[in-house]
mmCIF file of C-alpha atoms in Angstrom:
data_model
loop_
_atom_site.group_PDB
_atom_site.id
_atom_site.type_symbol
_atom_site.label_atom_id
_atom_site.label_comp_id
_atom_site.label_asym_id
_atom_site.label_seq_id
_atom_site.Cartn_x
_atom_site.Cartn_y
_atom_site.Cartn_z
ATOM 1 C CA UNK A 1 0.000 0.000 0.000
ATOM 2 C CA UNK A 2 2.722 2.478 1.016
ATOM 3 C CA UNK A 3 4.720 1.614 -2.084
ATOM 4 C CA UNK A 4 1.754 2.379 -4.342
ATOM 5 C CA UNK A 5 1.199 5.723 -2.627
ATOM 6 C CA UNK A 6 4.859 6.571 -3.082
ATOM 7 C CA UNK A 7 4.774 5.636 -6.764
ATOM 8 C CA UNK A 8 1.619 7.700 -7.272
ATOM 9 C CA UNK A 9 3.228 10.684 -5.529
ATOM 10 C CA UNK A 10 6.281 10.420 -7.821
ATOM 11 C CA UNK A 11 4.086 10.414 -10.926
ATOM 12 C CA UNK A 12 1.970 13.330 -9.718
ATOM 13 C CA UNK A 13 4.932 15.468 -8.713
ATOM 14 C CA UNK A 14 7.186 14.568 -11.608
ATOM 15 C CA UNK A 15 10.021 13.803 -9.198
ATOM 16 C CA UNK A 16 11.688 10.516 -8.511
ATOM 17 C CA UNK A 17 12.202 11.477 -4.860
ATOM 18 C CA UNK A 18 11.315 14.430 -2.669
ATOM 19 C CA UNK A 19 15.031 15.166 -2.172
ATOM 20 C CA UNK A 20 15.589 15.884 -5.852
ATOM 21 C CA UNK A 21 13.568 19.048 -5.425
ATOM 22 C CA UNK A 22 16.436 20.492 -3.338
ATOM 23 C CA UNK A 23 19.370 18.791 -4.973
ATOM 24 C CA UNK A 24 20.498 16.479 -2.182
ATOM 25 C CA UNK A 25 19.192 14.253 0.570
ATOM 26 C CA UNK A 26 19.379 14.944 4.279
ATOM 27 C CA UNK A 27 22.155 13.028 6.025
ATOM 28 C CA UNK A 28 23.132 12.563 9.636
ATOM 29 C CA UNK A 29 26.437 14.008 10.820
ATOM 30 C CA UNK A 30 29.254 11.439 10.681
ATOM 31 C CA UNK A 31 31.004 13.139 13.622
ATOM 32 C CA UNK A 32 27.786 13.077 15.629
ATOM 33 C CA UNK A 33 27.305 9.394 14.855
ATOM 34 C CA UNK A 34 30.829 8.485 15.972
ATOM 35 C CA UNK A 35 30.423 10.686 19.059
ATOM 36 C CA UNK A 36 27.266 8.826 20.031
ATOM 37 C CA UNK A 37 29.075 5.486 19.672
ATOM 38 C CA UNK A 38 31.773 6.737 22.068
ATOM 39 C CA UNK A 39 29.265 8.118 24.569
ATOM 40 C CA UNK A 40 27.307 4.848 24.540
ATOM 41 C CA UNK A 41 30.479 2.821 25.093
ATOM 42 C CA UNK A 42 31.565 4.991 28.037
ATOM 43 C CA UNK A 43 28.053 4.959 29.483
ATOM 44 C CA UNK A 44 28.058 1.143 29.319
ATOM 45 C CA UNK A 45 31.285 0.985 31.343
ATOM 46 C CA UNK A 46 29.705 3.111 34.086
ATOM 47 C CA UNK A 47 26.630 0.858 34.010
ATOM 48 C CA UNK A 48 28.918 -2.171 34.446
ATOM 49 C CA UNK A 49 30.367 -0.397 37.495
ATOM 50 C CA UNK A 50 26.729 -0.256 38.686
ATOM 51 C CA UNK A 51 26.826 3.544 38.652
ATOM 52 C CA UNK A 52 24.001 5.644 37.246
ATOM 53 C CA UNK A 53 24.877 7.689 34.142
ATOM 54 C CA UNK A 54 22.390 10.480 33.454
ATOM 55 C CA UNK A 55 22.720 12.007 29.950
ATOM 56 C CA UNK A 56 22.532 15.789 29.753
ATOM 57 C CA UNK A 57 20.807 15.759 26.347
ATOM 58 C CA UNK A 58 19.427 19.258 26.203
ATOM 59 C CA UNK A 59 21.509 22.268 27.153
ATOM 60 C CA UNK A 60 24.825 20.434 26.775
ATOM 61 C CA UNK A 61 27.521 23.024 27.410
ATOM 62 C CA UNK A 62 30.454 20.642 27.748
ATOM 63 C CA UNK A 63 29.243 17.713 29.831
ATOM 64 C CA UNK A 64 27.870 14.683 28.000
ATOM 65 C CA UNK A 65 26.474 13.104 31.155
ATOM 66 C CA UNK A 66 26.694 13.096 34.919
ATOM 67 C CA UNK A 67 27.215 9.863 36.802
ATOM 68 C CA UNK A 68 25.545 9.071 40.106
ATOM 69 C CA UNK A 69 28.149 7.174 42.104
ATOM 70 C CA UNK A 70 26.951 4.005 43.850
ATOM 71 C CA UNK A 71 28.498 1.319 45.983
ATOM 72 C CA UNK A 72 28.427 -2.397 45.144
ATOM 73 C CA UNK A 73 24.959 -2.753 46.705
ATOM 74 C CA UNK A 74 23.662 0.018 44.362
ATOM 75 C CA UNK A 75 23.329 2.461 47.260
ATOM 76 C CA UNK A 76 23.569 6.075 46.131
ATOM 77 C CA UNK A 77 26.592 7.730 47.731
ATOM 78 C CA UNK A 78 25.443 11.304 47.083
ATOM 79 C CA UNK A 79 28.375 11.880 44.733
ATOM 80 C CA UNK A 80 28.358 13.010 41.120
ATOM 81 C CA UNK A 81 30.945 12.919 38.381
ATOM 82 C CA UNK A 82 30.801 14.951 35.155
ATOM 83 C CA UNK A 83 31.905 13.130 31.997
ATOM 84 C CA UNK A 84 32.871 14.543 28.602
ATOM 85 C CA UNK A 85 33.588 11.965 25.881
ATOM 86 C CA UNK A 86 35.731 12.614 22.812
ATOM 87 C CA UNK A 87 35.756 10.074 19.979
ATOM 88 C CA UNK A 88 38.529 11.515 17.832
ATOM 89 C CA UNK A 89 40.710 9.095 15.902
ATOM 90 C CA UNK A 90 43.775 11.360 15.880
ATOM 91 C CA UNK A 91 44.772 10.193 19.375
ATOM 92 C CA UNK A 92 44.970 6.525 18.393
ATOM 93 C CA UNK A 93 47.148 6.523 15.294
ATOM 94 C CA UNK A 94 50.257 4.351 15.670
ATOM 95 C CA UNK A 95 52.716 7.259 16.070
ATOM 96 C CA UNK A 96 50.569 9.303 18.437
ATOM 97 C CA UNK A 97 49.677 6.324 20.599
ATOM 98 C CA UNK A 98 53.339 5.193 20.782
ATOM 99 C CA UNK A 99 54.372 8.710 21.827
ATOM 100 C CA UNK A 100 51.624 8.802 24.472
ATOM 101 C CA UNK A 101 52.705 5.455 25.887
ATOM 102 C CA UNK A 102 56.347 6.585 25.994
ATOM 103 C CA UNK A 103 55.392 9.795 27.871
ATOM 104 C CA UNK A 104 52.712 8.118 29.968
ATOM 105 C CA UNK A 105 49.851 10.348 28.773
ATOM 106 C CA UNK A 106 47.949 11.803 25.852
ATOM 107 C CA UNK A 107 47.424 15.540 25.611
ATOM 108 C CA UNK A 108 43.920 16.299 24.469
ATOM 109 C CA UNK A 109 43.704 19.613 22.577
ATOM 110 C CA UNK A 110 40.813 21.552 24.070
ATOM 111 C CA UNK A 111 39.365 25.011 23.810
ATOM 112 C CA UNK A 112 40.187 27.295 26.726
ATOM 113 C CA UNK A 113 36.505 27.972 27.429
ATOM 114 C CA UNK A 114 35.793 24.228 27.749
ATOM 115 C CA UNK A 115 38.660 23.633 30.168
ATOM 116 C CA UNK A 116 37.664 26.627 32.268
ATOM 117 C CA UNK A 117 34.098 25.265 32.387
ATOM 118 C CA UNK A 118 35.298 21.879 33.653
ATOM 119 C CA UNK A 119 37.696 23.416 36.177
ATOM 120 C CA UNK A 120 35.143 25.911 37.528
ATOM 121 C CA UNK A 121 32.347 23.343 37.826
ATOM 122 C CA UNK A 122 31.365 22.344 41.359
ATOM 123 C CA UNK A 123 31.185 18.712 40.199
ATOM 124 C CA UNK A 124 34.527 17.095 39.325
ATOM 125 C CA UNK A 125 34.870 16.286 35.629
ATOM 126 C CA UNK A 126 36.739 13.626 33.710
ATOM 127 C CA UNK A 127 37.630 13.847 30.048
ATOM 128 C CA UNK A 128 37.405 10.485 28.258
ATOM 129 C CA UNK A 129 38.954 9.687 24.894
ATOM 130 C CA UNK A 130 37.424 6.730 23.070
ATOM 131 C CA UNK A 131 39.194 4.491 20.549
ATOM 132 C CA UNK A 132 36.543 3.029 18.291
ATOM 133 C CA UNK A 133 38.988 0.607 16.667
ATOM 134 C CA UNK A 134 39.982 -1.182 19.870
ATOM 135 C CA UNK A 135 36.750 -0.434 21.769
ATOM 136 C CA UNK A 136 38.694 1.102 24.628
ATOM 137 C CA UNK A 137 38.592 4.408 26.461
ATOM 138 C CA UNK A 138 40.961 6.351 28.702
ATOM 139 C CA UNK A 139 40.095 9.022 31.232
ATOM 140 C CA UNK A 140 41.774 11.977 32.857
ATOM 141 C CA UNK A 141 40.608 14.041 35.809
ATOM 142 C CA UNK A 142 40.454 17.676 34.695
ATOM 143 C CA UNK A 143 42.510 19.572 37.289
ATOM 144 C CA UNK A 144 44.885 22.525 37.107
ATOM 145 C CA UNK A 145 47.791 20.073 37.383
ATOM 146 C CA UNK A 146 46.498 18.138 34.353
ATOM 147 C CA UNK A 147 46.157 21.224 32.140
ATOM 148 C CA UNK A 148 48.841 22.911 30.069
ATOM 149 C CA UNK A 149 47.706 26.289 28.730
ATOM 150 C CA UNK A 150 48.745 27.210 25.198
ATOM 151 C CA UNK A 151 48.307 30.250 22.972
ATOM 152 C CA UNK A 152 45.486 28.403 21.176
ATOM 153 C CA UNK A 153 43.690 26.928 24.175
ATOM 154 C CA UNK A 154 44.768 24.130 26.462
ATOM 155 C CA UNK A 155 45.963 20.567 26.534
ATOM 156 C CA UNK A 156 44.553 18.162 29.080
ATOM 157 C CA UNK A 157 46.645 15.188 30.170
ATOM 158 C CA UNK A 158 45.004 11.795 30.027
ATOM 159 C CA UNK A 159 47.238 9.124 31.583
ATOM 160 C CA UNK A 160 47.715 5.982 29.496
ATOM 161 C CA UNK A 161 47.299 3.915 32.672
ATOM 162 C CA UNK A 162 43.739 5.243 33.152
ATOM 163 C CA UNK A 163 41.910 2.762 30.971
ATOM 164 C CA UNK A 164 38.179 3.058 31.619
ATOM 165 C CA UNK A 165 37.051 -0.391 32.711
ATOM 166 C CA UNK A 166 35.954 -2.341 35.784
ATOM 167 C CA UNK A 167 39.246 -1.595 37.544
ATOM 168 C CA UNK A 168 38.621 2.188 37.374
ATOM 169 C CA UNK A 169 35.919 2.277 40.043
ATOM 170 C CA UNK A 170 38.017 3.069 43.120
ATOM 171 C CA UNK A 171 40.042 5.816 41.414
ATOM 172 C CA UNK A 172 36.913 7.401 39.907
ATOM 173 C CA UNK A 173 35.222 7.229 43.314
ATOM 174 C CA UNK A 174 38.144 9.235 44.731
ATOM 175 C CA UNK A 175 37.718 11.827 41.976
ATOM 176 C CA UNK A 176 33.978 12.127 42.655
ATOM 177 C CA UNK A 177 34.607 12.450 46.404
ATOM 178 C CA UNK A 178 36.842 15.480 45.797
ATOM 179 C CA UNK A 179 33.749 17.426 44.804
ATOM 180 C CA UNK A 180 32.236 16.958 48.225
ATOM 181 C CA UNK A 181 35.344 18.367 49.912
ATOM 182 C CA UNK A 182 35.360 21.474 47.722
ATOM 183 C CA UNK A 183 31.794 22.564 48.457
ATOM 184 C CA UNK A 184 31.319 24.640 51.575
ATOM 185 C CA UNK A 185 28.043 26.010 52.790
ATOM 186 C CA UNK A 186 27.647 29.036 54.988
ATOM 187 C CA UNK A 187 24.460 29.714 56.913
ATOM 188 C CA UNK A 188 22.453 32.731 55.835
ATOM 189 C CA UNK A 189 21.819 35.393 58.404
#
């Protein structure tokens, strides 16, 4: 039925497809598609840790999702962790990866405004780079010590030892707990 309606529409309009009217068809962004693959992979690792990733979705200003930190019994610990995922292939070419492993870290090239956002946020943030080829990801806690400012922005260190997997839980818990120490409340008068 749908096929006959489509064929009738083509005959009536004189077009073989509605896209021909404008010269080309609508396509999804390749970068957006790859980014979603990376975000889904990273989210799945946090789910395996039994933590609760909450995607930002709307109003994303530099945080892909927040993670509610839980213990092994799925008890909420009242801690959050901000996560930004980057799925860029340039960090996993043979030469770049060998250099990173020799130095002990990658340097992610970031815009100054993004790094300032992560540093100024009350919730600790980690920057995750995802390698689609090997289905692996590495994370770095965004701190002043991990940032090198440049004339064009900043570079954020992501240690090669920080593979995002089941063994990351304790170290990521420590990062999330730092946020609690940095918040101070003063009573209003």
